[in-house]
Amino acid sequence: MIISYINGEWKEPGSLCQAIGIFKENFHKTVSVVGGGGKTTVIRRLMDECRNVEIPCAVSTTTHIQKCDAGYFLGKPSVEMFRQIMIKYGVVWMGRETTDGKLASFQEEYLKEISREPGVLLLEADGAKRLPVKTPAEHEPVICEQTDIVLNVYGMSAVGKKLKEGCFRVKETGKILGKTEEDILCPEDIVTLAVSQSAGRKYVTDDMEYQVILNQADTKEQKKMAVELAEEIVKQLSDRHADSMECPGQIRRVHVVSDLIPLKERW
């Protein structure tokens, strides 16, 4: 399921790519994915959609990301090898292998070079230890300056749980919400985090599109809740920018999603 609240209207885009604004006739973008609640799942869905419509797509990280054993994996920062893999597979999953079985970022200059190649560059720019909600520490997230779109992901499964059970960086989350680790995460807390420049919008600049993905809306109750939160997030962000001469599109897109990758295909 993918439904999107765009410019005050609910729409059912044909794909996640279309929802966030990646089209075959306009696909040259760098997308940084932050937050929790399924960042890698979002990235994989976008990559698969790009591949299906023959949009060149590269996946990497500015922090860490899961390792990929497919033929399109690139473990060395080589532009020539990147181009060869892209020609053969249409996608590239790249990063420096670490001792814990994950991938770390290549050097910033290499990512800048790759961002100039034709296609979409998807970057996992945050870590959340597989928890559904993330509030960044002082050094997080790691959003590169060439980013066009920032996707901030929240997992609806965290609502109704104690902060210590559903949130990564509990101390930082509690500070913003005025709660302790034993307190319950309420629906309105997702809104507070999503619009905060100390949380969801941290390091998002004026020339970057900011969009929110409310993932794991798996039940009727979670979907209804996510729909209400999406409208409130847009309202609050729109109110904050009401006096601005520029009305960037980033304040008018929130997506409610579930089952982006079939369970049997998840890593």
Short mmCIF file of C-alpha atoms in Angstrom, two decimals:
data_model
loop_
_atom_site.label_atom_id
_atom_site.label_comp_id
_atom_site.label_asym_id
_atom_site.label_seq_id
_atom_site.Cartn_x
_atom_site.Cartn_y
_atom_site.Cartn_z
CA MET A 1 0.00 0.00 0.00
CA ILE A 2 1.19 3.48 -0.94
CA ILE A 3 -0.99 6.54 -0.44
CA SER A 4 0.34 10.09 -0.45
CA TYR A 5 -0.87 13.39 0.95
CA ILE A 6 0.38 15.87 -1.62
CA ASN A 7 -0.59 19.55 -1.77
CA GLY A 8 -3.55 18.96 0.52
CA GLU A 9 -4.98 16.01 -1.38
CA TRP A 10 -4.80 12.24 -0.91
CA LYS A 11 -3.52 10.39 -3.95
CA GLU A 12 -2.69 6.80 -4.85
CA PRO A 13 0.51 6.98 -6.88
CA GLY A 14 1.42 4.07 -9.07
CA SER A 15 4.75 3.60 -7.31
CA LEU A 16 6.89 4.88 -4.45
CA CYS A 17 9.12 6.58 -7.02
CA GLN A 18 6.16 8.53 -8.40
CA ALA A 19 5.05 9.38 -4.87
CA ILE A 20 8.33 11.09 -3.97
CA GLY A 21 8.89 12.61 -7.42
CA ILE A 22 11.18 10.31 -9.39
CA PHE A 23 9.96 9.92 -12.96
CA LYS A 24 11.56 8.40 -16.04
CA GLU A 25 11.69 11.81 -17.71
CA ASN A 26 13.13 13.43 -14.56
CA PHE A 27 15.17 10.97 -12.52
CA HIS A 28 18.54 12.59 -11.83
CA LYS A 29 18.27 12.98 -8.06
CA THR A 30 20.19 12.18 -4.88
CA VAL A 31 17.90 10.88 -2.13
CA SER A 32 19.04 10.61 1.51
CA VAL A 33 16.93 8.31 3.71
CA VAL A 34 16.94 8.99 7.46
CA GLY A 35 14.99 7.96 10.55
CA GLY A 36 13.98 4.41 11.49
CA GLY A 37 11.19 1.99 10.75
CA GLY A 38 12.42 0.46 7.50
CA LYS A 39 14.93 2.70 5.74
CA THR A 40 16.58 -0.18 3.90
CA THR A 41 13.17 -1.53 2.89
CA VAL A 42 12.28 1.87 1.44
CA ILE A 43 15.59 1.98 -0.43
CA ARG A 44 15.16 -1.53 -1.81
CA ARG A 45 11.64 -0.74 -3.00
CA LEU A 46 12.85 2.40 -4.78
CA MET A 47 15.76 0.49 -6.32
CA ASP A 48 13.48 -2.30 -7.58
CA GLU A 49 11.04 0.21 -9.06
CA CYS A 50 13.84 2.06 -10.84
CA ARG A 51 15.18 -1.18 -12.24
CA ASN A 52 11.74 -2.22 -13.50
CA VAL A 53 11.36 0.97 -15.55
CA GLU A 54 15.03 1.12 -16.59
CA ILE A 55 16.02 4.13 -14.49
CA PRO A 56 19.71 3.80 -13.52
CA CYS A 57 19.91 3.51 -9.74
CA ALA A 58 22.83 3.36 -7.31
CA VAL A 59 22.55 2.57 -3.60
CA SER A 60 25.13 3.45 -0.96
CA THR A 61 25.42 5.00 2.48
CA THR A 62 26.97 7.89 4.36
CA THR A 63 26.97 5.77 7.53
CA HIS A 64 26.27 2.03 7.29
CA ILE A 65 23.94 -0.19 5.30
CA GLN A 66 23.22 -3.88 4.91
CA LYS A 67 25.54 -5.88 2.69
CA CYS A 68 24.29 -7.16 -0.65
CA ASP A 69 25.62 -10.37 -2.20
CA ALA A 70 24.06 -9.83 -5.63
CA GLY A 71 26.06 -9.51 -8.84
CA TYR A 72 25.48 -5.76 -8.83
CA PHE A 73 27.48 -5.24 -5.62
CA LEU A 74 30.49 -2.91 -5.82
CA GLY A 75 32.99 -3.05 -2.96
CA LYS A 76 35.63 -0.70 -4.35
CA PRO A 77 35.31 3.03 -5.14
CA SER A 78 35.94 2.70 -8.87
CA VAL A 79 33.99 4.83 -11.33
CA GLU A 80 34.91 2.50 -14.21
CA MET A 81 33.66 -0.60 -12.35
CA PHE A 82 30.56 1.33 -11.34
CA ARG A 83 29.77 2.07 -14.98
CA GLN A 84 30.37 -1.54 -16.03
CA ILE A 85 28.02 -2.89 -13.35
CA MET A 86 25.40 -0.28 -14.19
CA ILE A 87 25.48 -1.21 -17.87
CA LYS A 88 25.08 -4.91 -17.04
CA TYR A 89 22.48 -4.76 -14.25
CA GLY A 90 20.93 -1.29 -14.32
CA VAL A 91 21.57 -0.93 -10.57
CA VAL A 92 24.59 -0.80 -8.26
CA TRP A 93 24.69 -1.52 -4.51
CA MET A 94 27.98 -0.23 -3.16
CA GLY A 95 29.97 0.32 0.00
CA ARG A 96 33.11 -0.60 1.88
CA GLU A 97 32.86 -3.98 3.64
CA THR A 98 33.35 -3.94 7.42
CA THR A 99 34.22 -6.65 9.91
CA ASP A 100 30.65 -6.82 11.24
CA GLY A 101 29.24 -7.82 7.87
CA LYS A 102 27.81 -4.43 6.96
CA LEU A 103 28.88 -1.79 4.48
CA ALA A 104 30.39 1.57 5.36
CA SER A 105 30.50 4.68 3.24
CA PHE A 106 32.98 5.36 0.51
CA GLN A 107 34.79 8.69 0.65
CA GLU A 108 32.64 11.79 0.18
CA GLU A 109 34.45 12.80 -3.01
CA TYR A 110 33.60 9.46 -4.63
CA LEU A 111 29.91 9.82 -3.75
CA LYS A 112 29.95 13.32 -5.22
CA GLU A 113 31.42 11.92 -8.41
CA ILE A 114 28.81 9.17 -8.56
CA SER A 115 26.01 11.69 -7.95
CA ARG A 116 26.97 13.29 -11.27
CA GLU A 117 26.44 10.02 -13.14
CA PRO A 118 23.08 9.60 -14.92
CA GLY A 119 20.48 8.11 -12.59
CA VAL A 120 19.21 8.09 -9.03
CA LEU A 121 21.55 7.87 -6.05
CA LEU A 122 19.91 6.47 -2.89
CA LEU A 123 21.84 6.97 0.35
CA GLU A 124 21.09 5.49 3.74
CA ALA A 125 22.11 8.44 5.91
CA ASP A 126 21.16 7.28 9.39
CA GLY A 127 21.16 4.23 11.65
CA ALA A 128 18.42 3.05 14.00
CA LYS A 129 19.36 -0.47 15.16
CA ARG A 130 16.18 -1.75 13.45
CA LEU A 131 13.94 0.28 15.78
CA PRO A 132 10.88 2.04 14.31
CA VAL A 133 11.61 5.59 15.55
CA LYS A 134 14.91 7.44 15.55
CA THR A 135 15.96 10.78 16.99
CA PRO A 136 19.46 11.78 15.88
CA ALA A 137 22.40 12.30 18.20
CA GLU A 138 24.58 15.40 17.81
CA HIS A 139 26.58 13.93 14.90
CA GLU A 140 23.57 12.51 13.05
CA PRO A 141 22.21 12.20 10.40
CA VAL A 142 24.95 12.36 7.77
CA ILE A 143 23.25 14.14 4.88
CA CYS A 144 25.54 14.99 1.97
CA GLU A 145 25.30 18.48 0.50
CA GLN A 146 24.26 17.26 -2.96
CA THR A 147 21.05 15.74 -1.58
CA ASP A 148 17.89 16.72 -3.45
CA ILE A 149 15.31 14.83 -1.36
CA VAL A 150 15.40 13.82 2.31
CA LEU A 151 13.05 10.95 3.18
CA ASN A 152 12.39 10.68 6.91
CA VAL A 153 10.95 7.27 7.85
CA TYR A 154 8.87 6.46 10.95
CA GLY A 155 7.47 3.05 11.85
CA MET A 156 3.89 3.14 13.13
CA SER A 157 4.61 0.04 15.22
CA ALA A 158 6.32 2.29 17.80
CA VAL A 159 3.10 4.08 18.75
CA GLY A 160 1.75 2.78 22.05
CA LYS A 161 5.10 1.39 23.17
CA LYS A 162 7.43 2.78 25.80
CA LEU A 163 10.13 5.02 24.42
CA LYS A 164 12.80 2.53 25.48
CA GLU A 165 11.05 -0.20 23.45
CA GLY A 166 10.38 1.62 20.20
CA CYS A 167 12.92 4.42 19.92
CA PHE A 168 16.61 4.60 19.12
CA ARG A 169 18.45 7.41 20.94
CA VAL A 170 15.92 7.37 23.81
CA LYS A 171 17.63 10.22 25.65
CA GLU A 172 17.41 12.53 22.66
CA THR A 173 13.82 11.49 21.94
CA GLY A 174 12.76 12.10 25.53
CA LYS A 175 14.41 15.51 25.58
CA ILE A 176 12.40 16.72 22.59
CA LEU A 177 9.14 15.19 23.78
CA GLY A 178 9.56 15.98 27.48
CA LYS A 179 9.23 12.30 28.36
CA THR A 180 11.18 9.54 30.10
CA GLU A 181 12.13 6.19 28.66
CA GLU A 182 9.22 4.62 30.57
CA ASP A 183 6.62 6.91 28.99
CA ILE A 184 4.44 5.84 26.08
CA LEU A 185 5.05 7.17 22.58
CA CYS A 186 1.78 8.79 21.49
CA PRO A 187 0.62 9.52 17.92
CA GLU A 188 1.16 13.25 18.36
CA ASP A 189 4.77 12.55 19.33
CA ILE A 190 5.43 11.38 15.76
CA VAL A 191 4.24 14.77 14.52
CA THR A 192 6.46 16.60 17.00
CA LEU A 193 9.50 14.62 15.91
CA ALA A 194 8.74 14.89 12.19
CA VAL A 195 8.50 18.69 12.18
CA SER A 196 11.34 19.35 14.62
CA GLN A 197 14.58 20.80 13.31
CA SER A 198 16.32 18.88 16.10
CA ALA A 199 14.83 15.57 14.96
CA GLY A 200 13.25 14.77 11.60
CA ARG A 201 14.32 17.95 9.83
CA LYS A 202 17.81 18.10 11.29
CA TYR A 203 20.41 19.20 8.72
CA VAL A 204 17.73 19.56 6.01
CA THR A 205 18.57 22.75 4.12
CA ASP A 206 16.20 25.09 2.28
CA ASP A 207 17.18 23.68 -1.10
CA MET A 208 16.39 20.08 -0.12
CA GLU A 209 12.92 18.58 -0.41
CA TYR A 210 11.76 17.14 2.91
CA GLN A 211 9.26 14.29 2.87
CA VAL A 212 7.98 11.95 5.56
CA ILE A 213 7.18 8.26 5.18
CA LEU A 214 4.88 6.70 7.78
CA ASN A 215 5.76 3.04 7.34
CA GLN A 216 4.31 -0.11 8.93
CA ALA A 217 0.70 1.08 8.62
CA ASP A 218 -0.26 -2.60 8.56
CA THR A 219 -3.66 -2.58 10.28
CA LYS A 220 -6.81 -0.52 9.73
CA GLU A 221 -6.15 1.30 12.99
CA GLN A 222 -2.53 2.09 12.08
CA LYS A 223 -3.54 3.27 8.60
CA LYS A 224 -6.26 5.56 10.02
CA MET A 225 -3.81 6.92 12.57
CA ALA A 226 -1.11 7.48 9.94
CA VAL A 227 -3.54 9.32 7.66
CA GLU A 228 -4.43 11.71 10.49
CA LEU A 229 -0.76 12.21 11.37
CA ALA A 230 0.16 12.90 7.74
CA GLU A 231 -2.38 15.71 7.50
CA GLU A 232 -1.21 17.22 10.79
CA ILE A 233 2.47 17.05 9.78
CA VAL A 234 1.72 18.91 6.55
CA LYS A 235 -0.43 21.45 8.38
CA GLN A 236 2.24 22.22 10.95
CA LEU A 237 5.01 22.50 8.39
CA SER A 238 2.82 24.64 6.12
CA ASP A 239 1.98 26.96 9.01
CA ARG A 240 5.67 27.38 9.81
CA HIS A 241 6.42 28.38 6.21
CA ALA A 242 3.31 30.51 5.66
CA ASP A 243 5.28 33.76 5.77
CA SER A 244 8.03 32.54 3.45
CA MET A 245 8.26 33.90 -0.10
CA GLU A 246 9.18 30.38 -1.20
CA CYS A 247 6.76 27.52 -0.70
CA PRO A 248 8.97 24.47 -1.30
CA GLY A 249 7.28 21.19 -2.21
CA GLN A 250 8.99 19.41 0.66
CA ILE A 251 6.40 20.67 3.13
CA ARG A 252 3.51 19.12 1.24
CA ARG A 253 4.35 15.42 0.84
CA VAL A 254 3.75 12.74 3.44
CA HIS A 255 3.35 9.08 2.49
CA VAL A 256 1.57 6.26 4.30
CA VAL A 257 2.92 2.85 3.32
CA SER A 258 2.99 -0.82 4.26
CA ASP A 259 4.32 -4.09 2.82
CA LEU A 260 6.83 -2.39 0.52
CA ILE A 261 8.82 -5.62 0.29
CA PRO A 262 7.15 -9.05 0.68
CA LEU A 263 8.11 -10.63 4.00
CA LYS A 264 9.82 -13.63 2.36
CA GLU A 265 12.05 -11.30 0.33
CA ARG A 266 13.25 -9.12 3.21
CA TRP A 267 16.88 -9.39 4.30
#
